[in-house]
C-alpha atoms as an extended CHARMM CRD file, in Angstrom:
* protein
*
       292  EXT
         1         1  MET       CA             89.7010000000       50.4700000000      106.2440000000  PROA      1               0.0000000000
         2         2  GLY       CA             89.4130000000       47.3380000000      104.1250000000  PROA      2               0.0000000000
         3         3  LYS       CA             87.7550000000       47.0470000000      100.7650000000  PROA      3               0.0000000000
         4         4  ARG       CA             84.9290000000       44.9740000000      102.2140000000  PROA      4               0.0000000000
         5         5  GLU       CA             84.1150000000       47.6410000000      104.8180000000  PROA      5               0.0000000000
         6         6  LYS       CA             84.1360000000       50.3500000000      102.1390000000  PROA      6               0.0000000000
         7         7  ASN       CA             81.7020000000       48.3240000000      100.0370000000  PROA      7               0.0000000000
         8         8  ILE       CA             79.3920000000       47.8520000000      103.0210000000  PROA      8               0.0000000000
         9         9  ILE       CA             79.4330000000       51.6030000000      103.7660000000  PROA      9               0.0000000000
        10        10  ALA       CA             78.8330000000       52.4300000000      100.0950000000  PROA      10              0.0000000000
        11        11  LYS       CA             75.8800000000       50.0300000000       99.9470000000  PROA      11              0.0000000000
        12        12  ARG       CA             74.4040000000       51.5580000000      103.0950000000  PROA      12              0.0000000000
        13        13  LEU       CA             74.7370000000       55.0760000000      101.6740000000  PROA      13              0.0000000000
        14        14  VAL       CA             73.1140000000       54.0390000000       98.3890000000  PROA      14              0.0000000000
        15        15  HSD       CA             70.3410000000       52.2300000000      100.2780000000  PROA      15              0.0000000000
        16        16  SER       CA             69.7460000000       55.2820000000      102.4780000000  PROA      16              0.0000000000
        17        17  TYR       CA             69.6720000000       57.6050000000       99.4450000000  PROA      17              0.0000000000
        18        18  LEU       CA             67.2620000000       55.3490000000       97.5350000000  PROA      18              0.0000000000
        19        19  SER       CA             65.0370000000       54.9610000000      100.6010000000  PROA      19              0.0000000000
        20        20  SER       CA             64.8280000000       58.7410000000      100.9160000000  PROA      20              0.0000000000
        21        21  ILE       CA             63.9720000000       59.1380000000       97.2220000000  PROA      21              0.0000000000
        22        22  ILE       CA             61.2720000000       56.4570000000       97.3520000000  PROA      22              0.0000000000
        23        23  SER       CA             59.7770000000       57.8730000000      100.5680000000  PROA      23              0.0000000000
        24        24  ILE       CA             59.5880000000       61.3730000000       99.1010000000  PROA      24              0.0000000000
        25        25  ALA       CA             58.2530000000       60.0150000000       95.7760000000  PROA      25              0.0000000000
        26        26  LEU       CA             55.4050000000       58.1940000000       97.5530000000  PROA      26              0.0000000000
        27        27  VAL       CA             54.4020000000       61.3690000000       99.3910000000  PROA      27              0.0000000000
        28        28  LEU       CA             54.5160000000       63.3550000000       96.1320000000  PROA      28              0.0000000000
        29        29  LEU       CA             52.4870000000       60.6160000000       94.4070000000  PROA      29              0.0000000000
        30        30  LEU       CA             49.7090000000       61.0780000000       96.9520000000  PROA      30              0.0000000000
        31        31  VAL       CA             49.8590000000       64.8560000000       96.4840000000  PROA      31              0.0000000000
        32        32  GLY       CA             49.7580000000       64.3960000000       92.7010000000  PROA      32              0.0000000000
        33        33  ILE       CA             46.6870000000       62.1340000000       92.7960000000  PROA      33              0.0000000000
        34        34  PHE       CA             44.6680000000       64.6340000000       94.7960000000  PROA      34              0.0000000000
        35        35  GLY       CA             46.1790000000       67.4860000000       92.7960000000  PROA      35              0.0000000000
        36        36  ILE       CA             44.7870000000       65.9980000000       89.5800000000  PROA      36              0.0000000000
        37        37  LEU       CA             41.3700000000       65.5490000000       91.1770000000  PROA      37              0.0000000000
        38        38  ALA       CA             41.4260000000       69.1000000000       92.5570000000  PROA      38              0.0000000000
        39        39  ALA       CA             42.5790000000       70.6000000000       89.2400000000  PROA      39              0.0000000000
        40        40  ASN       CA             39.7020000000       68.8880000000       87.4110000000  PROA      40              0.0000000000
        41        41  ALA       CA             37.1080000000       69.4100000000       90.1470000000  PROA      41              0.0000000000
        42        42  GLY       CA             35.4320000000       72.1680000000       88.1450000000  PROA      42              0.0000000000
        43        43  ALA       CA             35.2120000000       69.9590000000       85.0560000000  PROA      43              0.0000000000
        44        44  VAL       CA             33.7350000000       67.1020000000       87.1180000000  PROA      44              0.0000000000
        45        45  GLN       CA             31.1570000000       69.4540000000       88.6800000000  PROA      45              0.0000000000
        46        46  ASN       CA             30.1610000000       70.7280000000       85.2440000000  PROA      46              0.0000000000
        47        47  TYR       CA             29.9030000000       67.1460000000       84.0000000000  PROA      47              0.0000000000
        48        48  PHE       CA             27.2660000000       66.2990000000       86.6120000000  PROA      48              0.0000000000
        49        49  ARG       CA             25.4470000000       69.6060000000       86.1580000000  PROA      49              0.0000000000
        50        50  GLU       CA             25.3780000000       69.3550000000       82.3790000000  PROA      50              0.0000000000
        51        51  ASN       CA             23.8960000000       65.8480000000       82.5070000000  PROA      51              0.0000000000
        52        52  VAL       CA             20.7600000000       66.9720000000       84.3620000000  PROA      52              0.0000000000
        53        53  LYS       CA             17.9240000000       67.1600000000       81.8310000000  PROA      53              0.0000000000
        54        54  ILE       CA             15.1710000000       69.7830000000       81.6040000000  PROA      54              0.0000000000
        55        55  SER       CA             12.1450000000       68.8950000000       79.4850000000  PROA      55              0.0000000000
        56        56  ALA       CA             10.3900000000       71.4790000000       77.3630000000  PROA      56              0.0000000000
        57        57  ILE       CA              7.0050000000       69.8240000000       76.7250000000  PROA      57              0.0000000000
        58        58  LEU       CA              5.3090000000       71.1150000000       73.5790000000  PROA      58              0.0000000000
        59        59  LYS       CA              1.6060000000       71.6220000000       72.9910000000  PROA      59              0.0000000000
        60        60  GLU       CA             -0.3090000000       68.7070000000       71.5060000000  PROA      60              0.0000000000
        61        61  ASN       CA             -1.0040000000       70.4000000000       68.1640000000  PROA      61              0.0000000000
        62        62  VAL       CA              2.6650000000       71.2380000000       67.4150000000  PROA      62              0.0000000000
        63        63  PRO       CA              3.8830000000       69.0940000000       64.4770000000  PROA      63              0.0000000000
        64        64  ASP       CA              7.3250000000       67.4600000000       64.4620000000  PROA      64              0.0000000000
        65        65  LEU       CA              8.5600000000       69.8250000000       61.7430000000  PROA      65              0.0000000000
        66        66  HSD       CA              7.8600000000       72.9100000000       63.8640000000  PROA      66              0.0000000000
        67        67  ALA       CA              9.2570000000       71.1810000000       66.9380000000  PROA      67              0.0000000000
        68        68  LYS       CA             12.5630000000       70.4920000000       65.1710000000  PROA      68              0.0000000000
        69        69  LYS       CA             12.7050000000       74.0920000000       64.0100000000  PROA      69              0.0000000000
        70        70  LEU       CA             12.2620000000       75.1740000000       67.6450000000  PROA      70              0.0000000000
        71        71  GLN       CA             15.0160000000       72.7640000000       68.6320000000  PROA      71              0.0000000000
        72        72  ARG       CA             17.4270000000       74.4700000000       66.2100000000  PROA      72              0.0000000000
        73        73  GLN       CA             16.5070000000       77.8360000000       67.7560000000  PROA      73              0.0000000000
        74        74  LEU       CA             17.1580000000       76.5010000000       71.2600000000  PROA      74              0.0000000000
        75        75  ASP       CA             20.5590000000       75.1730000000       70.1540000000  PROA      75              0.0000000000
        76        76  LEU       CA             21.6010000000       78.8160000000       69.6630000000  PROA      76              0.0000000000
        77        77  HSD       CA             20.6530000000       79.7850000000       73.2340000000  PROA      77              0.0000000000
        78        78  PRO       CA             23.8280000000       80.7980000000       75.1420000000  PROA      78              0.0000000000
        79        79  ALA       CA             22.8010000000       78.8560000000       78.2680000000  PROA      79              0.0000000000
        80        80  ILE       CA             21.9660000000       75.5830000000       76.5020000000  PROA      80              0.0000000000
        81        81  LYS       CA             24.7350000000       73.0750000000       75.8610000000  PROA      81              0.0000000000
        82        82  LYS       CA             22.7350000000       70.4050000000       74.0330000000  PROA      82              0.0000000000
        83        83  THR       CA             19.1650000000       69.6080000000       72.9900000000  PROA      83              0.0000000000
        84        84  THR       CA             17.5240000000       66.2640000000       72.2270000000  PROA      84              0.0000000000
        85        85  PHE       CA             14.2960000000       65.9190000000       70.2480000000  PROA      85              0.0000000000
        86        86  ILE       CA             11.8690000000       63.3880000000       71.7660000000  PROA      86              0.0000000000
        87        87  SER       CA              9.1250000000       62.4090000000       69.3540000000  PROA      87              0.0000000000
        88        88  LYS       CA              5.7210000000       61.1070000000       70.4270000000  PROA      88              0.0000000000
        89        89  GLU       CA              6.8200000000       57.5650000000       69.5330000000  PROA      89              0.0000000000
        90        90  GLN       CA             10.0470000000       57.8200000000       71.5450000000  PROA      90              0.0000000000
        91        91  GLY       CA              8.1890000000       59.2430000000       74.5390000000  PROA      91              0.0000000000
        92        92  THR       CA              5.6110000000       56.4640000000       74.3240000000  PROA      92              0.0000000000
        93        93  GLU       CA              8.3370000000       53.8150000000       74.2370000000  PROA      93              0.0000000000
        94        94  GLU       CA             10.0140000000       55.3030000000       77.3160000000  PROA      94              0.0000000000
        95        95  MET       CA              6.7130000000       55.3220000000       79.1990000000  PROA      95              0.0000000000
        96        96  ARG       CA              6.1270000000       51.6840000000       78.2230000000  PROA      96              0.0000000000
        97        97  ARG       CA              9.4560000000       50.7690000000       79.8070000000  PROA      97              0.0000000000
        98        98  LEU       CA              8.4960000000       52.6280000000       82.9740000000  PROA      98              0.0000000000
        99        99  LEU       CA              4.7900000000       51.7810000000       83.3270000000  PROA      99              0.0000000000
       100       100  GLY       CA              4.3450000000       48.6040000000       81.3170000000  PROA      100             0.0000000000
       101       101  GLU       CA              3.0150000000       47.6680000000       77.8970000000  PROA      101             0.0000000000
       102       102  ASP       CA             -0.6570000000       48.2770000000       78.6540000000  PROA      102             0.0000000000
       103       103  PHE       CA             -0.4450000000       51.7890000000       80.1500000000  PROA      103             0.0000000000
       104       104  LEU       CA             -2.2120000000       53.3180000000       77.0900000000  PROA      104             0.0000000000
       105       105  GLU       CA             -5.3870000000       51.2660000000       77.6780000000  PROA      105             0.0000000000
       106       106  ALA       CA             -6.5820000000       53.8620000000       80.1730000000  PROA      106             0.0000000000
       107       107  PHE       CA             -6.5750000000       56.6000000000       77.4940000000  PROA      107             0.0000000000
       108       108  GLU       CA             -8.6650000000       57.0770000000       74.3900000000  PROA      108             0.0000000000
       109       109  SER       CA             -5.6920000000       58.5560000000       72.5040000000  PROA      109             0.0000000000
       110       110  ASN       CA             -1.9550000000       58.7270000000       73.0410000000  PROA      110             0.0000000000
       111       111  PRO       CA             -1.3910000000       61.4690000000       75.6730000000  PROA      111             0.0000000000
       112       112  ILE       CA              2.4080000000       61.5550000000       75.3120000000  PROA      112             0.0000000000
       113       113  PRO       CA              3.4270000000       64.9530000000       73.8550000000  PROA      113             0.0000000000
       114       114  VAL       CA              6.4230000000       65.8680000000       71.7420000000  PROA      114             0.0000000000
       115       115  SER       CA              9.1930000000       67.3140000000       73.9010000000  PROA      115             0.0000000000
       116       116  ILE       CA             12.7190000000       68.6950000000       73.7200000000  PROA      116             0.0000000000
       117       117  GLU       CA             15.2330000000       67.7350000000       76.4090000000  PROA      117             0.0000000000
       118       118  LEU       CA             17.7030000000       70.4620000000       77.3580000000  PROA      118             0.0000000000
       119       119  ASN       CA             21.1320000000       70.1610000000       78.9450000000  PROA      119             0.0000000000
       120       120  LEU       CA             22.3110000000       73.4660000000       80.3690000000  PROA      120             0.0000000000
       121       121  LYS       CA             25.9090000000       74.6500000000       80.5600000000  PROA      121             0.0000000000
       122       122  GLY       CA             27.4650000000       74.2090000000       83.9920000000  PROA      122             0.0000000000
       123       123  GLU       CA             27.7520000000       77.9200000000       84.7610000000  PROA      123             0.0000000000
       124       124  TYR       CA             23.9620000000       78.3440000000       84.3540000000  PROA      124             0.0000000000
       125       125  PHE       CA             23.1240000000       75.5090000000       86.7510000000  PROA      125             0.0000000000
       126       126  HSD       CA             21.7040000000       77.7150000000       89.5180000000  PROA      126             0.0000000000
       127       127  PRO       CA             18.1060000000       78.1510000000       90.7220000000  PROA      127             0.0000000000
       128       128  ASP       CA             17.9510000000       81.8080000000       89.6170000000  PROA      128             0.0000000000
       129       129  SER       CA             19.3830000000       81.1130000000       86.1480000000  PROA      129             0.0000000000
       130       130  ILE       CA             17.1750000000       78.0630000000       85.6040000000  PROA      130             0.0000000000
       131       131  GLY       CA             14.1140000000       80.0220000000       86.7690000000  PROA      131             0.0000000000
       132       132  ALA       CA             14.8830000000       82.8060000000       84.2710000000  PROA      132             0.0000000000
       133       133  ILE       CA             15.4190000000       80.2700000000       81.4580000000  PROA      133             0.0000000000
       134       134  LYS       CA             12.1170000000       78.5640000000       82.3500000000  PROA      134             0.0000000000
       135       135  GLU       CA             10.2240000000       81.8680000000       82.1790000000  PROA      135             0.0000000000
       136       136  SER       CA             11.8600000000       82.6670000000       78.8430000000  PROA      136             0.0000000000
       137       137  LEU       CA             10.8810000000       79.2640000000       77.4030000000  PROA      137             0.0000000000
       138       138  LEU       CA              7.2720000000       79.5000000000       78.6000000000  PROA      138             0.0000000000
       139       139  LYS       CA              6.8560000000       82.7290000000       76.6250000000  PROA      139             0.0000000000
       140       140  ASN       CA              7.1320000000       80.6450000000       73.4690000000  PROA      140             0.0000000000
       141       141  PRO       CA              3.5700000000       79.8190000000       72.3010000000  PROA      141             0.0000000000
       142       142  GLN       CA              4.5840000000       76.2960000000       71.2390000000  PROA      142             0.0000000000
       143       143  ILE       CA              5.7660000000       75.2620000000       74.7380000000  PROA      143             0.0000000000
       144       144  GLU       CA              3.1570000000       73.9690000000       77.1500000000  PROA      144             0.0000000000
       145       145  GLU       CA              5.3320000000       73.2300000000       80.1760000000  PROA      145             0.0000000000
       146       146  VAL       CA              8.9630000000       73.1760000000       81.3550000000  PROA      146             0.0000000000
       147       147  ALA       CA              9.5810000000       70.2560000000       83.7170000000  PROA      147             0.0000000000
       148       148  TYR       CA             12.5670000000       69.5000000000       85.9220000000  PROA      148             0.0000000000
       149       149  GLN       CA             13.2230000000       68.2580000000       89.4400000000  PROA      149             0.0000000000
       150       150  GLU       CA             13.8100000000       71.3550000000       91.5610000000  PROA      150             0.0000000000
       151       151  SER       CA             14.7460000000       69.2740000000       94.6160000000  PROA      151             0.0000000000
       152       152  LEU       CA             17.3860000000       67.4260000000       92.5890000000  PROA      152             0.0000000000
       153       153  LEU       CA             18.9270000000       70.7170000000       91.4520000000  PROA      153             0.0000000000
       154       154  GLU       CA             19.1230000000       72.0300000000       95.0140000000  PROA      154             0.0000000000
       155       155  VAL       CA             20.5650000000       68.7940000000       96.4040000000  PROA      155             0.0000000000
       156       156  LEU       CA             23.1120000000       68.5260000000       93.6000000000  PROA      156             0.0000000000
       157       157  ASN       CA             24.2250000000       72.1520000000       93.9450000000  PROA      157             0.0000000000
       158       158  ASN       CA             24.5200000000       71.9440000000       97.7440000000  PROA      158             0.0000000000
       159       159  ASN       CA             26.3810000000       68.6370000000       97.6900000000  PROA      159             0.0000000000
       160       160  LEU       CA             28.8120000000       69.7450000000       94.9900000000  PROA      160             0.0000000000
       161       161  GLU       CA             29.6400000000       72.9000000000       96.9620000000  PROA      161             0.0000000000
       162       162  LYS       CA             30.1610000000       70.8950000000      100.1730000000  PROA      162             0.0000000000
       163       163  ILE       CA             32.3600000000       68.3660000000       98.3700000000  PROA      163             0.0000000000
       164       164  ALA       CA             34.4330000000       71.1680000000       96.8250000000  PROA      164             0.0000000000
       165       165  MET       CA             34.9460000000       72.8280000000      100.2270000000  PROA      165             0.0000000000
       166       166  ALA       CA             35.8500000000       69.5270000000      101.9250000000  PROA      166             0.0000000000
       167       167  PHE       CA             38.2480000000       68.7470000000       99.0940000000  PROA      167             0.0000000000
       168       168  LEU       CA             39.9520000000       72.1310000000       99.4620000000  PROA      168             0.0000000000
       169       169  VAL       CA             40.4380000000       71.6060000000      103.2160000000  PROA      169             0.0000000000
       170       170  PHE       CA             41.7580000000       68.1020000000      102.5880000000  PROA      170             0.0000000000
       171       171  ILE       CA             44.2630000000       69.3610000000       99.9900000000  PROA      171             0.0000000000
       172       172  VAL       CA             45.5820000000       71.9980000000      102.4130000000  PROA      172             0.0000000000
       173       173  LEU       CA             45.9850000000       69.3740000000      105.1580000000  PROA      173             0.0000000000
       174       174  LEU       CA             47.6400000000       66.9990000000      102.7230000000  PROA      174             0.0000000000
       175       175  MET       CA             50.1410000000       69.6730000000      101.6700000000  PROA      175             0.0000000000
       176       176  PHE       CA             50.9950000000       70.3230000000      105.3140000000  PROA      176             0.0000000000
       177       177  ILE       CA             51.3820000000       66.6050000000      106.0580000000  PROA      177             0.0000000000
       178       178  SER       CA             53.5020000000       66.1770000000      102.9270000000  PROA      178             0.0000000000
       179       179  PHE       CA             55.8220000000       68.9700000000      104.0220000000  PROA      179             0.0000000000
       180       180  VAL       CA             56.1770000000       67.4310000000      107.4910000000  PROA      180             0.0000000000
       181       181  LEU       CA             56.8920000000       63.9370000000      106.1140000000  PROA      181             0.0000000000
       182       182  ILE       CA             59.4270000000       65.1390000000      103.5540000000  PROA      182             0.0000000000
       183       183  ASN       CA             61.0400000000       67.3870000000      106.1700000000  PROA      183             0.0000000000
       184       184  ASN       CA             61.4480000000       64.3960000000      108.5190000000  PROA      184             0.0000000000
       185       185  THR       CA             62.9570000000       62.2920000000      105.7270000000  PROA      185             0.0000000000
       186       186  VAL       CA             65.4450000000       65.0320000000      104.8260000000  PROA      186             0.0000000000
       187       187  ARG       CA             66.2400000000       65.7060000000      108.4830000000  PROA      187             0.0000000000
       188       188  LEU       CA             67.0290000000       62.0440000000      109.2100000000  PROA      188             0.0000000000
       189       189  ASN       CA             69.1890000000       61.8540000000      106.0960000000  PROA      189             0.0000000000
       190       190  ILE       CA             71.2040000000       64.9300000000      107.1010000000  PROA      190             0.0000000000
       191       191  TYR       CA             71.2700000000       64.0120000000      110.7930000000  PROA      191             0.0000000000
       192       192  SER       CA             73.3150000000       60.9280000000      109.9270000000  PROA      192             0.0000000000
       193       193  LYS       CA             76.0000000000       63.3010000000      108.5960000000  PROA      193             0.0000000000
       194       194  ARG       CA             76.0260000000       65.6400000000      111.5990000000  PROA      194             0.0000000000
       195       195  PHE       CA             79.5660000000       64.6550000000      112.5870000000  PROA      195             0.0000000000
       196       196  SER       CA             80.8600000000       65.5350000000      109.1080000000  PROA      196             0.0000000000
       197       197  ILE       CA             79.0900000000       68.9080000000      109.3730000000  PROA      197             0.0000000000
       198       198  TYR       CA             80.6050000000       69.4670000000      112.8270000000  PROA      198             0.0000000000
       199       199  THR       CA             84.1000000000       68.6110000000      111.5300000000  PROA      199             0.0000000000
       200       200  MET       CA             83.7150000000       71.0410000000      108.6250000000  PROA      200             0.0000000000
       201       201  ARG       CA             82.6650000000       73.7600000000      111.0560000000  PROA      201             0.0000000000
       202       202  LEU       CA             85.6960000000       73.0800000000      113.2860000000  PROA      202             0.0000000000
       203       203  VAL       CA             88.1090000000       73.6190000000      110.3940000000  PROA      203             0.0000000000
       204       204  GLY       CA             86.5320000000       77.0150000000      109.6820000000  PROA      204             0.0000000000
       205       205  ALA       CA             84.0920000000       76.2430000000      106.8600000000  PROA      205             0.0000000000
       206       206  LYS       CA             81.3700000000       78.8620000000      106.3890000000  PROA      206             0.0000000000
       207       207  ARG       CA             77.7110000000       77.9850000000      106.5300000000  PROA      207             0.0000000000
       208       208  SER       CA             77.2450000000       78.6280000000      102.8230000000  PROA      208             0.0000000000
       209       209  PHE       CA             80.1470000000       76.2750000000      102.0320000000  PROA      209             0.0000000000
       210       210  ILE       CA             78.6840000000       73.5470000000      104.2910000000  PROA      210             0.0000000000
       211       211  ARG       CA             75.1760000000       74.0010000000      102.8690000000  PROA      211             0.0000000000
       212       212  ALA       CA             76.1610000000       73.9590000000       99.1900000000  PROA      212             0.0000000000
       213       213  PRO       CA             76.7410000000       70.1960000000       98.6760000000  PROA      213             0.0000000000
       214       214  PHE       CA             73.6620000000       69.3160000000      100.7130000000  PROA      214             0.0000000000
       215       215  LEU       CA             71.4900000000       71.7390000000       98.7250000000  PROA      215             0.0000000000
       216       216  VAL       CA             72.7730000000       70.3890000000       95.3910000000  PROA      216             0.0000000000
       217       217  LYS       CA             72.1690000000       66.8250000000       96.5380000000  PROA      217             0.0000000000
       218       218  SER       CA             68.6910000000       67.6630000000       97.8340000000  PROA      218             0.0000000000
       219       219  LEU       CA             67.8290000000       69.4030000000       94.5490000000  PROA      219             0.0000000000
       220       220  PHE       CA             68.6390000000       66.2680000000       92.5620000000  PROA      220             0.0000000000
       221       221  GLN       CA             66.8780000000       64.1690000000       95.1770000000  PROA      221             0.0000000000
       222       222  GLY       CA             63.7190000000       66.2830000000       94.9400000000  PROA      222             0.0000000000
       223       223  ILE       CA             63.7320000000       66.3210000000       91.1250000000  PROA      223             0.0000000000
       224       224  LEU       CA             64.3100000000       62.5640000000       90.9330000000  PROA      224             0.0000000000
       225       225  SER       CA             61.5790000000       61.8920000000       93.5040000000  PROA      225             0.0000000000
       226       226  GLY       CA             59.2100000000       64.1860000000       91.6060000000  PROA      226             0.0000000000
       227       227  LEU       CA             59.9620000000       62.4450000000       88.3010000000  PROA      227             0.0000000000
       228       228  LEU       CA             59.3480000000       59.0310000000       89.8580000000  PROA      228             0.0000000000
       229       229  ALA       CA             56.0460000000       60.2660000000       91.3100000000  PROA      229             0.0000000000
       230       230  ALA       CA             55.0420000000       61.7960000000       87.9450000000  PROA      230             0.0000000000
       231       231  LEU       CA             55.8630000000       58.5500000000       86.1030000000  PROA      231             0.0000000000
       232       232  ALA       CA             53.8550000000       56.5770000000       88.6630000000  PROA      232             0.0000000000
       233       233  LEU       CA             50.9260000000       58.9800000000       88.1740000000  PROA      233             0.0000000000
       234       234  VAL       CA             51.0630000000       58.5320000000       84.3960000000  PROA      234             0.0000000000
       235       235  GLY       CA             51.0610000000       54.7600000000       84.8920000000  PROA      235             0.0000000000
       236       236  ILE       CA             48.0710000000       54.8930000000       87.2540000000  PROA      236             0.0000000000
       237       237  LEU       CA             46.1340000000       57.1580000000       84.8760000000  PROA      237             0.0000000000
       238       238  TYR       CA             46.8880000000       54.8380000000       81.9630000000  PROA      238             0.0000000000
       239       239  LEU       CA             45.6720000000       51.7750000000       83.8880000000  PROA      239             0.0000000000
       240       240  LEU       CA             42.4900000000       53.5120000000       85.0720000000  PROA      240             0.0000000000
       241       241  ARG       CA             41.6590000000       55.1020000000       81.7340000000  PROA      241             0.0000000000
       242       242  ASN       CA             39.9380000000       52.0060000000       80.3320000000  PROA      242             0.0000000000
       243       243  GLU       CA             37.8980000000       51.4710000000       83.5010000000  PROA      243             0.0000000000
       244       244  PHE       CA             36.7110000000       55.0880000000       83.8340000000  PROA      244             0.0000000000
       245       245  ARG       CA             36.7550000000       56.2380000000       80.2270000000  PROA      245             0.0000000000
       246       246  GLN       CA             33.7540000000       58.5640000000       80.6400000000  PROA      246             0.0000000000
       247       247  ILE       CA             35.3150000000       60.4030000000       83.5900000000  PROA      247             0.0000000000
       248       248  PHE       CA             38.6710000000       60.6610000000       81.8340000000  PROA      248             0.0000000000
       249       249  SER       CA             36.9860000000       62.1970000000       78.8020000000  PROA      249             0.0000000000
       250       250  ILE       CA             36.1400000000       65.2970000000       80.8670000000  PROA      250             0.0000000000
       251       251  PHE       CA             39.6080000000       65.6800000000       82.3760000000  PROA      251             0.0000000000
       252       252  GLN       CA             41.6600000000       68.4800000000       80.8580000000  PROA      252             0.0000000000
       253       253  MET       CA             45.0030000000       67.1730000000       79.6620000000  PROA      253             0.0000000000
       254       254  GLU       CA             46.7300000000       70.5470000000       80.0700000000  PROA      254             0.0000000000
       255       255  LEU       CA             45.7450000000       70.6020000000       83.7560000000  PROA      255             0.0000000000
       256       256  ILE       CA             47.0520000000       67.0530000000       84.2460000000  PROA      256             0.0000000000
       257       257  ALA       CA             50.3340000000       68.0400000000       82.5720000000  PROA      257             0.0000000000
       258       258  ALA       CA             50.5450000000       71.1030000000       84.8480000000  PROA      258             0.0000000000
       259       259  VAL       CA             50.0210000000       68.9160000000       87.9370000000  PROA      259             0.0000000000
       260       260  LEU       CA             52.7280000000       66.4790000000       86.7900000000  PROA      260             0.0000000000
       261       261  GLY       CA             55.1450000000       69.3720000000       86.3210000000  PROA      261             0.0000000000
       262       262  GLY       CA             54.0480000000       70.8360000000       89.6550000000  PROA      262             0.0000000000
       263       263  VAL       CA             54.8450000000       67.5530000000       91.4190000000  PROA      263             0.0000000000
       264       264  VAL       CA             58.4510000000       67.7080000000       90.1660000000  PROA      264             0.0000000000
       265       265  VAL       CA             58.8110000000       71.3830000000       91.1130000000  PROA      265             0.0000000000
       266       266  LEU       CA             57.1800000000       70.7810000000       94.5010000000  PROA      266             0.0000000000
       267       267  GLY       CA             59.5750000000       67.9350000000       95.2460000000  PROA      267             0.0000000000
       268       268  ALA       CA             62.5950000000       70.0950000000       94.4170000000  PROA      268             0.0000000000
       269       269  VAL       CA             61.3280000000       73.1450000000       96.3610000000  PROA      269             0.0000000000
       270       270  ILE       CA             60.3470000000       71.2380000000       99.5060000000  PROA      270             0.0000000000
       271       271  CYS       CA             63.6450000000       69.3210000000       99.5590000000  PROA      271             0.0000000000
       272       272  LEU       CA             65.6370000000       72.5430000000       99.1130000000  PROA      272             0.0000000000
       273       273  VAL       CA             63.7150000000       74.4290000000      101.8130000000  PROA      273             0.0000000000
       274       274  CYS       CA             63.8890000000       71.5550000000      104.2860000000  PROA      274             0.0000000000
       275       275  THR       CA             67.5970000000       71.0040000000      103.6260000000  PROA      275             0.0000000000
       276       276  PHE       CA             68.3750000000       74.6970000000      104.0690000000  PROA      276             0.0000000000
       277       277  PHE       CA             66.7980000000       74.8810000000      107.5320000000  PROA      277             0.0000000000
       278       278  VAL       CA             67.9700000000       71.4400000000      108.6740000000  PROA      278             0.0000000000
       279       279  VAL       CA             71.6150000000       72.1150000000      107.7300000000  PROA      279             0.0000000000
       280       280  ASN       CA             71.4650000000       75.4800000000      109.5010000000  PROA      280             0.0000000000
       281       281  ARG       CA             70.1800000000       73.6640000000      112.5700000000  PROA      281             0.0000000000
       282       282  MET       CA             72.9370000000       71.0490000000      112.3890000000  PROA      282             0.0000000000
       283       283  VAL       CA             75.6300000000       73.7040000000      111.9900000000  PROA      283             0.0000000000
       284       284  SER       CA             74.4390000000       75.2970000000      115.2410000000  PROA      284             0.0000000000
       285       285  LEU       CA             74.6560000000       72.0730000000      117.2990000000  PROA      285             0.0000000000
       286       286  THR       CA             77.0290000000       72.0340000000      120.2190000000  PROA      286             0.0000000000
       287       287  ASN       CA             79.3520000000       69.1190000000      120.9200000000  PROA      287             0.0000000000
       288       288  ASP       CA             76.9390000000       67.7160000000      123.5350000000  PROA      288             0.0000000000
       289       289  GLU       CA             73.9120000000       68.0280000000      121.2460000000  PROA      289             0.0000000000
       290       290  LEU       CA             75.5710000000       65.8750000000      118.5880000000  PROA      290             0.0000000000
       291       291  TYR       CA             74.8410000000       62.7630000000      120.6400000000  PROA      291             0.0000000000
       292       292  TYR       CA             71.2240000000       63.5510000000      121.5340000000  PROA      292             0.0000000000
């Protein structure tokens, strides 16, 4: 065999190996993207829940000083994440933006009361919990009314639960599809070496001896593919961070790091498992089956 032919064969082998790595890396990249979203799904749900406001409207005769004292008391409530004091002037300004400058002409005096806006913690964002908190607040003699959109709470809770369930099903399907795609890539890569496997078997090589180099190669292939996918994920997150800064602020960095590490481990494990079964299948091929 001439030098030129050897170079051509070497280039083809390198091209085949790189194609396999890139194909597996792209599949792992897709898994990693949805893995990051799934890992932070709880944080995203809490973000939406904790941004729904509940208004504690105070009685007309409650002065600002007493209202701010009540606000400090509410800040200590275990179910409340944050409170915002809305003075009569602030409330009036908000109503002007909604109803127009002349909305007060219909009243003899300013009817806008002092209020305190509450943001609940995500784990308390349920009809029963909110109902209990409302009853507890109304027992305070300074609070006239507790206002919130009950329909919005129900719709948000139902939709978030449906989205979480759909996301879980999608992740399971994606994992299955990923395994099938990576298995096909590994199988095609090993299938091209079926004659070498058959020759090794003819000279008396044991299955473990035949499998060993393929398993080592697949391990490096899986790790390298996983690292490429992890690097691509880091790049995508970096590019998107400026565009979606508010969403990224609620992502948990430790969960993202765990997903990146999981992508590398997943690549190595899937490649090893697929290689193990594919090589065993190739070792069992008869002479006739080698050509079909």
